[in-house]
Amino acid sequence: MEKQLDQSVSKVEIKGITAKFYDQIMQIGSLGMYGRFLKSAIRKMNIQPDDAILDLGCGTGKNDCLMAEYLGEKGRIVGVDKGEEMIAQFEAKCKDRPNVSLHVQSILEPLPFENEFDKVVMVFVFHGFTQENRKIIAENVYKALKPGGQFILLDFNEFDFKSKPIWFRVGFKAVECPLAFDFIERDWKTIFREWGFDDFEEHFWFLDTMRLFKMKKK
Ligand SMILES: C[S@@+](CC[C@H](N)C(=O)[O-])C[C@H]1O[C@@H](n2cnc3c(N)ncnc32)[C@H](O)[C@@H]1O
């Protein structure tokens, strides 16, 4: 029987000091590797100059500024977030980027986008939802994508927690919520196929615990 987890156990709604210093915490917590990792993952997104990109749970806008480097004049990025501290940072970071904008809304509510984006990106956001809410988000993604558009998840891979080294297990347990443990145990290709996606492509980092997971809207 499926474990019933409640959204209240999630840590994905980052607030207060952690939100104010989110980028710095990620960089220090990863011993200086996070920035390089992000750049390498974004390179593999294969962003085209004219791409319209939707970033769900965009946070401080750091990733959007990095992705915007690949866009030409016609390309654009719309970030969606609802966290107060994240919104303030996004606005400051992206103010000089005319093709990057913010839409303030919960990604659990119906989004006002239909057949509009070439890529929908989510970076370390999707795992932090219950399976019921992940399905709601995937429906939003499906609707926002153009036919044949790509959903790009940069998040945890599926992996056997017990097989990972002790230092990794201790860190993961200390930082992550029960929803992350639920996420790594699922067969995501089967699930996403049922939700209308296929044509998967994967790239892995950090002992295969992190994955850039691309799939196309059928
Ligand atoms: C772990 S952070 C990741 C931020 C960003 N993607 C990054 O990689 O730096 C999760 C983000 O999701 C946002 N978030 C959480 N729940 C949300 C919701 N229901 N609607 C919109 N944004 C949400 C948080 O405000 C936060 O900015």
CSV table of C-alpha atoms and ligand atoms in Angstrom, one decimal:
chain,number,residue,atom,x,y,z
A,1,MET,CA,0.0,0.0,0.0
A,2,GLU,CA,1.2,3.5,-0.8
A,3,LYS,CA,2.6,5.6,2.1
A,4,GLN,CA,0.3,8.6,2.8
A,5,LEU,CA,2.5,11.7,3.3
A,6,ASP,CA,1.1,15.1,4.0
A,7,GLN,CA,2.3,18.3,2.3
A,8,SER,CA,3.0,19.7,5.8
A,9,VAL,CA,6.2,17.6,6.1
A,10,SER,CA,7.6,19.4,3.0
A,11,LYS,CA,10.6,21.7,3.2
A,12,VAL,CA,10.1,23.1,-0.3
A,13,GLU,CA,8.6,26.4,0.9
A,14,ILE,CA,11.8,28.1,1.9
A,15,LYS,CA,11.3,31.1,4.2
A,16,GLY,CA,13.2,33.5,6.5
A,17,ILE,CA,17.0,33.4,6.8
A,18,THR,CA,17.3,30.2,4.8
A,19,ALA,CA,15.4,32.0,1.9
A,20,LYS,CA,17.4,35.2,2.2
A,21,PHE,CA,20.7,33.4,1.9
A,22,TYR,CA,19.5,30.4,-0.2
A,23,ASP,CA,22.1,30.7,-2.9
A,24,GLN,CA,25.0,31.2,-0.5
A,25,ILE,CA,23.8,28.2,1.7
A,26,MET,CA,23.7,25.9,-1.4
A,27,GLN,CA,27.2,27.0,-2.4
A,28,ILE,CA,28.7,26.5,1.1
A,29,GLY,CA,26.7,23.4,1.8
A,30,SER,CA,28.0,21.8,-1.4
A,31,LEU,CA,31.6,22.7,-0.5
A,32,GLY,CA,31.7,25.2,-3.4
A,33,MET,CA,30.4,22.8,-6.0
A,34,TYR,CA,26.8,23.9,-6.5
A,35,GLY,CA,27.5,26.8,-8.9
A,36,ARG,CA,29.6,24.7,-11.2
A,37,PHE,CA,27.1,21.8,-11.1
A,38,LEU,CA,24.2,24.2,-12.1
A,39,LYS,CA,26.2,25.6,-15.0
A,40,SER,CA,27.0,22.1,-16.2
A,41,ALA,CA,23.3,21.0,-15.9
A,42,ILE,CA,22.0,24.1,-17.7
A,43,ARG,CA,24.5,23.5,-20.5
A,44,LYS,CA,22.8,20.1,-21.0
A,45,MET,CA,19.4,21.7,-21.2
A,46,ASN,CA,20.2,22.6,-24.8
A,47,ILE,CA,18.6,26.0,-24.6
A,48,GLN,CA,17.9,27.6,-28.0
A,49,PRO,CA,18.1,31.4,-28.6
A,50,ASP,CA,14.3,31.6,-29.3
A,51,ASP,CA,13.2,29.4,-26.5
A,52,ALA,CA,10.2,30.3,-24.3
A,53,ILE,CA,11.0,28.8,-20.9
A,54,LEU,CA,8.8,28.5,-17.8
A,55,ASP,CA,10.7,27.9,-14.5
A,56,LEU,CA,8.4,26.6,-11.8
A,57,GLY,CA,9.6,27.4,-8.2
A,58,CYS,CA,12.2,29.7,-9.7
A,59,GLY,CA,13.5,30.9,-6.3
A,60,THR,CA,16.1,33.7,-6.3
A,61,GLY,CA,16.4,33.9,-10.1
A,62,LYS,CA,20.0,32.6,-10.1
A,63,ASN,CA,19.1,29.8,-12.5
A,64,ASP,CA,17.1,32.1,-14.7
A,65,CYS,CA,20.0,34.5,-15.1
A,66,LEU,CA,22.2,31.6,-16.1
A,67,MET,CA,19.6,30.2,-18.6
A,68,ALA,CA,19.1,33.7,-20.0
A,69,GLU,CA,22.8,33.7,-21.2
A,70,TYR,CA,21.7,31.2,-23.9
A,71,LEU,CA,18.8,33.3,-25.2
A,72,GLY,CA,18.6,35.7,-28.0
A,73,GLU,CA,16.3,38.7,-28.3
A,74,LYS,CA,13.3,36.6,-29.0
A,75,GLY,CA,13.8,34.1,-26.2
A,76,ARG,CA,12.2,34.6,-22.8
A,77,ILE,CA,11.9,33.1,-19.4
A,78,VAL,CA,9.0,33.3,-17.0
A,79,GLY,CA,9.7,32.3,-13.4
A,80,VAL,CA,6.9,31.3,-11.1
A,81,ASP,CA,7.2,31.4,-7.3
A,82,LYS,CA,5.2,32.5,-4.3
A,83,GLY,CA,7.9,32.8,-1.6
A,84,GLU,CA,8.2,36.4,-0.3
A,85,GLU,CA,12.0,36.4,0.2
A,86,MET,CA,12.6,34.6,-3.1
A,87,ILE,CA,10.4,37.1,-5.0
A,88,ALA,CA,12.4,40.0,-3.6
A,89,GLN,CA,15.7,38.4,-4.7
A,90,PHE,CA,14.4,37.4,-8.1
A,91,GLU,CA,13.3,41.0,-8.8
A,92,ALA,CA,16.7,42.4,-7.7
A,93,LYS,CA,18.8,39.8,-9.6
A,94,CYS,CA,16.7,39.9,-12.9
A,95,LYS,CA,15.9,43.6,-13.1
A,96,ASP,CA,18.4,44.2,-15.9
A,97,ARG,CA,17.2,41.2,-18.0
A,98,PRO,CA,14.3,42.3,-20.2
A,99,ASN,CA,13.5,38.8,-21.3
A,100,VAL,CA,13.2,37.4,-17.7
A,101,SER,CA,10.0,38.0,-15.8
A,102,LEU,CA,8.2,36.8,-12.7
A,103,HIS,CA,4.7,35.5,-12.3
A,104,VAL,CA,3.7,35.3,-8.6
A,105,GLN,CA,1.5,32.3,-8.0
A,106,SER,CA,1.3,28.9,-6.4
A,107,ILE,CA,2.3,26.2,-8.8
A,108,LEU,CA,-0.5,24.1,-7.3
A,109,GLU,CA,-3.1,26.4,-8.7
A,110,PRO,CA,-4.0,26.3,-12.4
A,111,LEU,CA,-1.5,28.4,-14.3
A,112,PRO,CA,-2.6,30.8,-17.0
A,113,PHE,CA,-0.4,29.3,-19.7
A,114,GLU,CA,-1.5,27.1,-22.6
A,115,ASN,CA,0.6,25.6,-25.4
A,116,GLU,CA,3.0,28.5,-24.8
A,117,PHE,CA,6.5,27.2,-23.7
A,118,ASP,CA,9.2,25.2,-25.4
A,119,LYS,CA,10.6,24.1,-22.1
A,120,VAL,CA,9.3,23.9,-18.5
A,121,VAL,CA,12.1,23.7,-16.0
A,122,MET,CA,11.9,22.7,-12.3
A,123,VAL,CA,15.1,22.8,-10.2
A,124,PHE,CA,15.0,21.0,-6.9
A,125,VAL,CA,11.3,21.7,-6.4
A,126,PHE,CA,9.3,18.7,-7.7
A,127,HIS,CA,10.5,16.2,-5.0
A,128,GLY,CA,9.1,18.4,-2.3
A,129,PHE,CA,5.4,17.7,-3.0
A,130,THR,CA,3.1,14.8,-2.2
A,131,GLN,CA,2.4,12.5,-5.1
A,132,GLU,CA,-1.1,14.0,-5.5
A,133,ASN,CA,0.4,17.5,-5.7
A,134,ARG,CA,3.1,16.3,-8.1
A,135,LYS,CA,0.3,15.2,-10.5
A,136,ILE,CA,-1.3,18.6,-10.2
A,137,ILE,CA,2.0,20.2,-11.1
A,138,ALA,CA,2.6,17.8,-14.0
A,139,GLU,CA,-0.9,18.8,-15.4
A,140,ASN,CA,0.1,22.4,-15.2
A,141,VAL,CA,3.4,21.6,-17.0
A,142,TYR,CA,1.6,19.6,-19.7
A,143,LYS,CA,-0.9,22.4,-20.4
A,144,ALA,CA,1.8,25.1,-20.5
A,145,LEU,CA,4.1,23.2,-22.9
A,146,LYS,CA,3.8,23.5,-26.7
A,147,PRO,CA,3.1,20.1,-28.4
A,148,GLY,CA,6.5,18.3,-28.4
A,149,GLY,CA,7.9,20.8,-25.7
A,150,GLN,CA,10.2,19.5,-23.1
A,151,PHE,CA,9.7,19.1,-19.3
A,152,ILE,CA,13.2,19.4,-17.7
A,153,LEU,CA,13.5,18.3,-14.1
A,154,LEU,CA,16.8,18.9,-12.3
A,155,ASP,CA,16.3,17.0,-9.1
A,156,PHE,CA,17.2,13.8,-7.2
A,157,ASN,CA,17.5,10.7,-9.2
A,158,GLU,CA,15.8,7.4,-8.2
A,159,PHE,CA,18.3,5.6,-6.0
A,160,ASP,CA,18.7,3.0,-3.3
A,161,PHE,CA,19.4,5.1,-0.2
A,162,LYS,CA,21.0,2.2,1.7
A,163,SER,CA,23.6,1.6,-1.0
A,164,LYS,CA,25.1,5.2,-0.7
A,165,PRO,CA,28.1,6.0,1.5
A,166,ILE,CA,27.5,6.9,5.1
A,167,TRP,CA,28.5,10.5,4.8
A,168,PHE,CA,25.9,11.0,2.0
A,169,ARG,CA,23.2,9.2,4.0
A,170,VAL,CA,23.8,11.3,7.1
A,171,GLY,CA,23.7,14.6,5.0
A,172,PHE,CA,20.6,13.6,3.0
A,173,LYS,CA,18.7,12.6,6.2
A,174,ALA,CA,19.6,15.8,8.0
A,175,VAL,CA,18.6,18.1,5.1
A,176,GLU,CA,15.8,16.3,3.3
A,177,CYS,CA,12.1,15.8,4.2
A,178,PRO,CA,10.2,12.5,4.0
A,179,LEU,CA,8.9,13.6,0.6
A,180,ALA,CA,12.4,13.4,-0.9
A,181,PHE,CA,12.7,9.8,0.4
A,182,ASP,CA,9.3,9.0,-1.3
A,183,PHE,CA,10.5,10.7,-4.5
A,184,ILE,CA,13.8,8.7,-4.8
A,185,GLU,CA,11.9,5.4,-4.5
A,186,ARG,CA,9.5,5.9,-7.4
A,187,ASP,CA,9.7,4.6,-11.0
A,188,TRP,CA,9.4,8.0,-12.6
A,189,LYS,CA,9.5,6.9,-16.3
A,190,THR,CA,6.4,4.8,-15.8
A,191,ILE,CA,4.7,7.6,-13.9
A,192,PHE,CA,5.5,10.3,-16.5
A,193,ARG,CA,4.5,8.0,-19.3
A,194,GLU,CA,1.0,7.7,-17.6
A,195,TRP,CA,1.0,11.5,-17.2
A,196,GLY,CA,1.5,12.1,-21.0
A,197,PHE,CA,5.3,12.4,-21.4
A,198,ASP,CA,7.9,10.3,-23.2
A,199,ASP,CA,11.2,10.4,-25.1
A,200,PHE,CA,13.3,10.5,-21.9
A,201,GLU,CA,16.9,11.7,-21.7
A,202,GLU,CA,19.0,11.7,-18.5
A,203,HIS,CA,22.3,13.0,-17.2
A,204,PHE,CA,23.6,12.2,-13.7
A,205,TRP,CA,25.9,13.9,-11.1
A,206,PHE,CA,27.1,13.2,-7.5
A,207,LEU,CA,27.2,9.4,-7.3
A,208,ASP,CA,24.1,9.3,-9.6
A,209,THR,CA,22.0,10.9,-6.8
A,210,MET,CA,21.1,13.9,-8.9
A,211,ARG,CA,19.6,13.9,-12.4
A,212,LEU,CA,18.8,16.2,-15.2
A,213,PHE,CA,15.7,14.4,-16.5
A,214,LYS,CA,14.3,15.6,-19.8
A,215,MET,CA,11.0,14.4,-21.4
A,216,LYS,CA,8.7,15.5,-24.1
A,217,LYS,CA,5.0,16.3,-24.1
A,218,LYS,CA,3.4,13.5,-26.2
B,1,LIG,C1,14.4,24.5,-3.0
B,1,LIG,S1,13.9,26.0,-3.6
B,1,LIG,C2,14.5,25.9,-5.3
B,1,LIG,C3,14.6,27.3,-5.9
B,1,LIG,C4,15.2,27.3,-7.3
B,1,LIG,N1,14.5,26.4,-8.2
B,1,LIG,C5,16.7,26.9,-7.3
B,1,LIG,O1,17.1,25.9,-7.8
B,1,LIG,O2,17.4,27.8,-6.8
B,1,LIG,C6,12.2,25.7,-3.9
B,1,LIG,C7,11.4,26.9,-4.4
B,1,LIG,O3,10.0,26.5,-4.7
B,1,LIG,C8,9.2,27.6,-4.3
B,1,LIG,N2,7.9,27.0,-4.0
B,1,LIG,C9,7.6,26.1,-3.0
B,1,LIG,N3,6.3,25.8,-3.1
B,1,LIG,C10,5.7,26.5,-4.1
B,1,LIG,C11,4.4,26.7,-4.6
B,1,LIG,N4,3.4,26.0,-4.1
B,1,LIG,N5,4.2,27.6,-5.6
B,1,LIG,C12,5.2,28.3,-6.1
B,1,LIG,N6,6.5,28.2,-5.6
B,1,LIG,C13,6.7,27.3,-4.6
B,1,LIG,C14,9.9,28.2,-3.0
B,1,LIG,O4,9.4,29.5,-2.7
B,1,LIG,C15,11.3,28.1,-3.5
B,1,LIG,O5,11.7,29.3,-4.1
